[in-house]
Amino acid sequence: MSMTVTELPHKEQALFRSALLYEASQYKKGLKVSEQILKKFPDHGETLSVKGMFLAHLERKEEGYELMERGLKINPQSSISWHVYGLVCRSDKKYVQAIKCYEEALKADSENMHILREVASLYVQMRQYSKAVECREKLTAMNPFFPSFWLGLATAHHMNGRYDLAIKVISAHELGNNQPPLDKYMISELSLYKNWLIELNGDYQQALEHLKEIRPQIVDITGWKEKKARLLLKADRKEAAATAFQDLLERNSENDDYITGYMECNGLDMKCDEDQDAVLEVIGTLQQQFPSSNRLRFLPLMYSTGDNFVVAAESLAKYALRKGIPSLFSSVRVLYADKAKGAALGTLIESCATQIRDTKRFSDSTDDEPASVLLWCNYYLAQHYDYYGDHERALTLIEEAIRSSPKTIEPYMIKARILKHAGDFRGARDTMDYARQQDVGDRYLTTKFIKYMLRVDEVDEAEKTYLLFVNEDAPHKIQEIVNMQATWYMNERGHAYRRMGDIGRALKHYHQAISVFDTYQDDQYDFHQYSVRKVTLRSYIDILEWEATVYENPAYQTAARAAAECYLELADRKASCNTFVPIEIEKDDKPLTRNGSAQQGQQNLAAGVGETKVYDVEKDPNGTKFVESDNLAEALKLAEHLESVAASNPDTHVLAFEVHLRMQKYFLVLKAINALKVIDATHPALPSMVVRLSQALDTDESFAAALKVPLRAQLAKSFGAVDITTGTAESIDSVLAAAKSMLAMGNGDQAAALLVQTPEAKYAEGRTLLKLLEAKRLLAKSGADESTQAAFGATAKTVFPLATCF
């Protein structure tokens, strides 16, 4: 028979309650107390559960879970046992399991405020807003004057799409006897949040009236004015809205939203071609009012064409050249999507450079220009020619810029970029190093240098340089690098190890990048209570909406795809009896302690002093656990997650195809093919994907013949007769896709025959350095002989004569 806490003797009851107080941090003391109780009552379910919780927090998770499950078997109706089990599941990010535990706990103790608050946060974490509403309604009924409860209820209604109910909740409680009372900043935020809800509910006139009422309470004046301008526009009071946006532009004339809003007040759509003349006229008027606005100086270039474009571009260019603004090309690069505008900009700056060389002044000026103007003309033109792939001309111009001002850092950075684009990665790295040495305190320069080092596979040197960003007194400097969450560094390092053939370490770094986004997702949990307590409700809603898109970040998708591809490579190697063995690299440094810097830590360990802590980064330095995992299962997890968060990216479905094909899940393979076709019916990988599925159906005798019939029928209906070489006569992307499939099908000679042609002139359109490097990698993988690979390199050198990578 199970025994509850109240059935324990008085002394043990007191010990049990004292053990619960240690939940926050003193796990060892709590463990001792629970063991003391269990000596007398070894089958006390709640104490077993509490002990299991302490063990789980002391890195003895398996033992801890066993004890908690045993405690629940003894007393399955115990609210405490379910609660502590839920706490551990929540701590381990097992949110679904934690919710189930809390729901069981509430069956035994339905009015436990702590459990209700925690499960309400978990409902929001898992986007179960209907349940969050129910839970927070209970909390509000239990204590209607506690602001966190009714504010939490309002935000739950908001996220559930019931703006009207959220407004009612705030209206009913905002003037109540709040404990603790709200300060002026909280009142300001709450007022603006309520106004936002009224706006979202579609009652713009009421929102305007409410906005006027709350003006004396508002601390965020800019936010209030932005709301006013937007609401006036939505209420179709365009004249008043124009005045409001004019007021905002006087505060900040660089803000695109203000400019766009002002245009809409004038009945103009900046994206509509028919309105462009009127838009230019309004922009001209605004330029007269705000002559110092760089944004208004640039906008005419977006909407003008022909001679009008040249006039506007000349005005902007001369201003930037005289001011010595290095970012001029970056600012106008978006215009290069229009070939005519890109050519006009190049011609304009060439003309400016010629005028300065010949007369030291512009044609419309009577005064000599500073010598630096020619420097910035050459600086711009070097980037211009680099954009169009004329790297030799670009290098000539940037060298001229460097000679005219050897101490200016920016030209060296552009030279490094040009060399990188030209294929001279080592020269690019050395040039960027020289630029960094001119200002070793510049973090941007150091960051760029680290990237360039990683691209020539100098991973150890890059790490040493990255340590410049780490505090001298960091307890473990390598772990500190991981904690900085620099996904660009993790991905670039992963790419470097992958090029070096060290798949284990590559996977380790890709997973570090992936874990950063998992951390973003998990960290929102703390805000579910913090934000409503601090009444930062508008920012809180923004966080929730942003978290819904966090995995759409390109850095995450890059890491996830690369990791999945590594797993596929490992699986392929195992299938061909060429299993990858993790590469051991000798480490000079010893484990670090918490006492001071790395060097101090080594000294302390040598002397037997200090407490040693094994950091996460030390646990698997070679990535062995990733290599020895179920590779296809891990690849499948990544592919499925990408399908859920990045379904619009064609690469997602190409990856899903590769994973499902190896797992012989042919209906899912067909699903991936169809999904890719919907996104891009001309995708170069489609023909080879169809051919590979057809071949798999022909050769796989373990797959039921009856199931092959509908698959073949669907392929025939959707694609008809397909040749794997479709498109390879004119598209380098099709060549690469076909070659990859040929290699997968064991046709290395056919792949090599296609790949050796990629440097030829017929593939000039769409051909890039990276694509030729990919062709080089695939050619080596095809088993082509050295002479064939050398011939490919020689031909590629004619396309990129400065390249050292062929």
Coordinates of N, CA and C in Angstrom, one line a residue, residues 197-325:
L197 N -4.1 45.6 -29.7 CA -5.2 44.6 -29.8 C -6.4 45.2 -30.5
I198 N -6.7 46.4 -30.1 CA -7.9 47.0 -30.8 C -7.7 47.2 -32.3
E199 N -6.4 47.5 -32.7 CA -6.1 47.6 -34.1 C -6.2 46.3 -34.8
L200 N -5.7 45.2 -34.1 CA -5.7 43.9 -34.7 C -7.2 43.4 -34.8
N201 N -8.0 43.9 -33.9 CA -9.4 43.5 -34.0 C -10.2 44.2 -35.1
G202 N -9.5 45.2 -35.8 CA -10.1 45.8 -37.0 C -10.9 47.1 -36.7
D203 N -10.9 47.6 -35.5 CA -11.7 48.8 -35.2 C -10.7 50.0 -35.1
Y204 N -10.4 50.5 -36.3 CA -9.3 51.5 -36.3 C -9.8 52.9 -35.7
Q205 N -11.0 53.2 -35.8 CA -11.5 54.5 -35.3 C -11.5 54.4 -33.7
Q206 N -11.9 53.3 -33.2 CA -11.8 53.1 -31.7 C -10.4 53.1 -31.3
A207 N -9.5 52.5 -32.1 CA -8.1 52.5 -31.7 C -7.5 53.9 -31.7
L208 N -7.9 54.8 -32.6 CA -7.5 56.2 -32.6 C -8.0 56.9 -31.4
E209 N -9.2 56.7 -31.1 CA -9.8 57.3 -29.9 C -9.1 56.9 -28.6
H210 N -8.8 55.6 -28.5 CA -8.1 55.1 -27.4 C -6.7 55.6 -27.3
L211 N -6.0 55.7 -28.5 CA -4.7 56.3 -28.5 C -4.6 57.7 -28.0
K212 N -5.6 58.5 -28.3 CA -5.7 59.8 -27.8 C -5.8 59.9 -26.3
E213 N -6.7 58.9 -25.8 CA -6.9 58.9 -24.3 C -5.6 58.5 -23.6
I214 N -4.8 57.6 -24.1 CA -3.7 57.1 -23.3 C -2.4 58.0 -23.5
R215 N -2.5 59.0 -24.3 CA -1.3 59.8 -24.6 C -0.6 60.3 -23.3
P216 N -1.3 60.8 -22.2 CA -0.6 61.2 -21.0 C 0.2 60.1 -20.3
Q217 N -0.2 58.8 -20.6 CA 0.4 57.7 -19.8 C 1.7 57.2 -20.6
I218 N 1.9 57.6 -21.8 CA 2.8 57.0 -22.7 C 4.2 57.5 -22.4
V219 N 5.2 56.6 -22.3 CA 6.6 56.9 -22.2 C 7.3 56.8 -23.5
D220 N 6.9 55.8 -24.3 CA 7.5 55.6 -25.6 C 6.8 56.5 -26.6
I221 N 7.3 57.7 -26.7 CA 6.6 58.8 -27.6 C 6.7 58.4 -29.1
T222 N 7.9 57.9 -29.5 CA 8.0 57.5 -30.9 C 7.1 56.4 -31.2
G223 N 7.0 55.4 -30.4 CA 6.1 54.3 -30.6 C 4.6 54.8 -30.7
W224 N 4.2 55.8 -29.9 CA 2.9 56.3 -29.9 C 2.6 57.0 -31.2
K225 N 3.6 57.8 -31.7 CA 3.5 58.5 -32.9 C 3.4 57.6 -34.1
E226 N 4.2 56.5 -34.1 CA 4.1 55.5 -35.2 C 2.7 54.9 -35.2
K227 N 2.2 54.6 -34.1 CA 0.8 54.0 -34.0 C -0.2 55.0 -34.6
K228 N -0.1 56.2 -34.2 CA -1.0 57.2 -34.7 C -1.0 57.3 -36.2
A229 N 0.2 57.4 -36.8 CA 0.3 57.5 -38.2 C -0.2 56.3 -38.9
R230 N 0.1 55.1 -38.4 CA -0.4 53.9 -39.1 C -1.9 53.8 -39.0
L231 N -2.5 54.2 -37.8 CA -3.9 54.0 -37.6 C -4.7 55.1 -38.5
L232 N -4.1 56.3 -38.6 CA -4.8 57.3 -39.4 C -4.8 56.8 -40.9
L233 N -3.7 56.1 -41.3 CA -3.7 55.6 -42.7 C -4.7 54.5 -42.9
K234 N -4.8 53.6 -41.9 CA -5.7 52.5 -42.0 C -7.2 53.0 -41.9
A235 N -7.4 54.1 -41.2 CA -8.7 54.6 -41.1 C -9.1 55.5 -42.3
D236 N -8.2 55.5 -43.3 CA -8.4 56.3 -44.5 C -8.4 57.8 -44.3
R237 N -7.8 58.3 -43.3 CA -7.6 59.7 -43.0 C -6.3 60.1 -43.5
K238 N -6.1 60.2 -44.9 CA -4.8 60.3 -45.5 C -4.1 61.6 -45.2
E239 N -4.9 62.6 -45.2 CA -4.3 64.0 -45.0 C -3.7 64.1 -43.6
A240 N -4.4 63.6 -42.6 CA -3.9 63.6 -41.2 C -2.7 62.6 -41.1
A241 N -2.8 61.5 -41.8 CA -1.8 60.5 -41.7 C -0.5 61.1 -42.3
A242 N -0.6 61.8 -43.4 CA 0.5 62.4 -44.1 C 1.3 63.4 -43.1
T243 N 0.5 64.1 -42.4 CA 1.1 65.1 -41.4 C 1.8 64.3 -40.3
A244 N 1.2 63.2 -39.9 CA 1.8 62.3 -38.9 C 3.1 61.7 -39.4
F245 N 3.1 61.2 -40.6 CA 4.4 60.7 -41.1 C 5.4 61.7 -41.4
Q246 N 5.0 62.9 -41.7 CA 5.9 64.1 -41.9 C 6.6 64.3 -40.6
D247 N 5.8 64.3 -39.5 CA 6.4 64.5 -38.2 C 7.5 63.4 -37.9
L248 N 7.1 62.2 -38.2 CA 8.1 61.1 -38.0 C 9.3 61.2 -38.8
L249 N 9.2 61.7 -40.1 CA 10.3 61.9 -40.9 C 11.3 63.0 -40.4
E250 N 10.7 63.9 -39.7 CA 11.6 65.0 -39.1 C 12.4 64.4 -38.0
R251 N 11.9 63.3 -37.4 CA 12.7 62.6 -36.3 C 13.7 61.7 -37.0
N252 N 13.4 61.0 -38.1 CA 14.3 60.1 -38.7 C 13.9 60.0 -40.2
S253 N 14.7 60.7 -41.0 CA 14.4 60.7 -42.4 C 15.0 59.5 -43.2
E254 N 15.7 58.6 -42.4 CA 16.3 57.4 -43.0 C 15.4 56.2 -42.9
N255 N 14.3 56.3 -42.2 CA 13.4 55.2 -42.0 C 12.5 54.8 -43.2
D256 N 12.7 53.6 -43.7 CA 11.9 53.2 -44.9 C 10.4 53.1 -44.7
D257 N 10.0 52.7 -43.5 CA 8.6 52.6 -43.1 C 7.9 54.0 -43.2
Y258 N 8.6 55.0 -42.7 CA 8.1 56.3 -42.7 C 7.9 56.8 -44.1
I259 N 8.9 56.6 -44.9 CA 8.8 57.0 -46.3 C 7.7 56.3 -47.1
T260 N 7.6 55.0 -46.9 CA 6.6 54.2 -47.5 C 5.2 54.6 -47.1
G261 N 5.1 54.9 -45.8 CA 3.8 55.4 -45.2 C 3.4 56.7 -45.8
Y262 N 4.4 57.6 -46.0 CA 4.1 58.9 -46.5 C 3.6 58.8 -48.0
M263 N 4.3 57.8 -48.7 CA 3.8 57.6 -50.1 C 2.4 57.1 -50.2
E264 N 2.1 56.2 -49.3 CA 0.7 55.6 -49.3 C -0.3 56.7 -48.9
C265 N 0.1 57.7 -48.1 CA -0.8 58.8 -47.8 C -1.1 59.6 -49.1
N266 N -0.2 59.6 -50.0 CA -0.4 60.3 -51.3 C -1.0 59.4 -52.3
G267 N -1.5 58.2 -51.9 CA -2.1 57.3 -52.8 C -1.1 56.6 -53.8
L268 N 0.1 56.4 -53.4 CA 1.2 55.9 -54.2 C 1.7 54.5 -53.7
D269 N 1.9 53.6 -54.6 CA 2.5 52.3 -54.2 C 3.9 52.3 -54.8
M270 N 4.9 52.2 -53.9 CA 6.3 52.3 -54.4 C 6.7 51.0 -55.2
K271 N 5.9 50.0 -55.2 CA 6.2 48.8 -55.9 C 5.5 48.7 -57.3
C272 N 4.6 49.7 -57.5 CA 3.8 49.7 -58.7 C 4.5 50.6 -59.8
D273 N 4.8 50.0 -61.0 CA 5.5 50.7 -62.0 C 4.7 51.9 -62.5
E274 N 3.4 51.9 -62.5 CA 2.6 53.0 -63.0 C 2.8 54.2 -62.1
D275 N 3.1 54.0 -60.8 CA 3.2 55.2 -59.9 C 4.7 55.7 -59.8
Q276 N 5.6 55.2 -60.6 CA 7.0 55.6 -60.4 C 7.3 57.1 -60.6
D277 N 6.7 57.6 -61.6 CA 6.9 59.1 -61.9 C 6.4 59.9 -60.7
A278 N 5.2 59.6 -60.2 CA 4.7 60.3 -59.1 C 5.5 60.1 -57.8
V279 N 6.0 58.9 -57.7 CA 6.9 58.6 -56.5 C 8.2 59.4 -56.6
L280 N 8.8 59.5 -57.8 CA 10.0 60.3 -57.9 C 9.7 61.8 -57.6
E281 N 8.5 62.3 -57.9 CA 8.2 63.7 -57.6 C 8.1 63.9 -56.1
V282 N 7.4 63.0 -55.4 CA 7.3 63.1 -54.0 C 8.7 63.0 -53.3
I283 N 9.5 62.0 -53.8 CA 10.8 61.9 -53.2 C 11.6 63.2 -53.4
G284 N 11.5 63.8 -54.6 CA 12.2 65.1 -54.8 C 11.7 66.1 -53.8
T285 N 10.4 66.2 -53.5 CA 9.9 67.1 -52.5 C 10.5 66.8 -51.1
L286 N 10.6 65.6 -50.8 CA 11.1 65.2 -49.5 C 12.6 65.5 -49.4
Q287 N 13.3 65.3 -50.5 CA 14.7 65.6 -50.5 C 15.0 67.1 -50.2
Q288 N 14.1 68.0 -50.7 CA 14.3 69.4 -50.4 C 14.1 69.7 -48.9
Q289 N 13.2 68.9 -48.3 CA 12.9 69.1 -46.9 C 14.0 68.5 -46.0
F290 N 14.6 67.4 -46.5 CA 15.6 66.6 -45.7 C 16.8 66.4 -46.6
P291 N 17.6 67.4 -46.8 CA 18.7 67.3 -47.8 C 19.8 66.4 -47.3
S292 N 19.9 66.1 -46.0 CA 21.0 65.3 -45.4 C 20.6 63.8 -45.4
S293 N 19.4 63.5 -45.9 CA 19.0 62.1 -45.8 C 19.7 61.2 -46.9
N294 N 20.5 60.3 -46.5 CA 21.1 59.4 -47.5 C 20.1 58.5 -48.1
R295 N 19.1 58.1 -47.4 CA 18.1 57.2 -48.0 C 17.3 57.9 -49.1
L296 N 16.9 59.1 -48.9 CA 16.2 59.9 -49.9 C 17.1 60.2 -51.1
R297 N 18.4 60.3 -50.8 CA 19.3 60.5 -51.9 C 19.4 59.2 -52.8
F298 N 19.2 58.0 -52.2 CA 19.4 56.8 -52.9 C 18.1 56.4 -53.7
L299 N 17.0 56.6 -53.1 CA 15.7 56.1 -53.6 C 15.4 56.5 -55.1
P300 N 15.8 57.7 -55.5 CA 15.5 58.0 -57.0 C 16.2 57.0 -57.9
L301 N 17.3 56.4 -57.5 CA 17.9 55.4 -58.4 C 17.1 54.1 -58.5
M302 N 16.2 53.9 -57.5 CA 15.4 52.7 -57.6 C 14.3 52.8 -58.6
Y303 N 13.8 54.1 -58.8 CA 12.6 54.3 -59.6 C 12.8 55.0 -60.9
S304 N 14.0 55.5 -61.1 CA 14.2 56.3 -62.4 C 14.9 55.4 -63.4
T305 N 14.8 55.8 -64.7 CA 15.5 55.0 -65.7 C 16.1 56.0 -66.7
G306 N 16.9 55.5 -67.6 CA 17.5 56.3 -68.7 C 18.3 57.5 -68.1
D307 N 18.1 58.6 -68.8 CA 18.8 59.8 -68.4 C 18.5 60.3 -67.0
N308 N 17.3 60.1 -66.5 CA 16.9 60.5 -65.2 C 17.7 59.6 -64.2
F309 N 17.9 58.4 -64.5 CA 18.7 57.5 -63.6 C 20.2 58.0 -63.5
V310 N 20.7 58.4 -64.7 CA 22.1 58.8 -64.7 C 22.3 60.1 -63.9
V311 N 21.3 61.0 -64.0 CA 21.4 62.3 -63.2 C 21.4 62.0 -61.7
A312 N 20.4 61.1 -61.3 CA 20.3 60.8 -59.9 C 21.6 60.1 -59.4
A313 N 22.1 59.1 -60.2 CA 23.2 58.4 -59.8 C 24.5 59.3 -59.7
E314 N 24.6 60.2 -60.6 CA 25.7 61.2 -60.6 C 25.7 62.0 -59.3
S315 N 24.6 62.4 -58.9 CA 24.5 63.2 -57.7 C 24.9 62.4 -56.5
L316 N 24.4 61.2 -56.4 CA 24.7 60.3 -55.3 C 26.2 59.9 -55.3
A317 N 26.7 59.6 -56.5 CA 28.1 59.1 -56.6 C 29.1 60.2 -56.3
K318 N 28.9 61.4 -56.8 CA 29.8 62.5 -56.4 C 29.8 62.9 -55.0
Y319 N 28.6 62.8 -54.4 CA 28.5 63.0 -52.9 C 29.3 62.0 -52.2
A320 N 29.2 60.7 -52.5 CA 29.8 59.6 -51.8 C 31.3 59.6 -52.1
L321 N 31.8 60.0 -53.3 CA 33.2 60.0 -53.6 C 33.9 61.1 -52.9
R322 N 33.2 62.2 -52.8 CA 33.8 63.4 -52.1 C 33.9 63.1 -50.6
K323 N 32.9 62.4 -50.1 CA 32.9 62.1 -48.7 C 33.8 60.9 -48.3
G324 N 34.2 60.2 -49.3 CA 35.0 59.0 -49.1 C 34.2 57.9 -48.4
I325 N 33.0 57.6 -48.9 CA 32.2 56.5 -48.3 C 32.5 55.2 -49.0

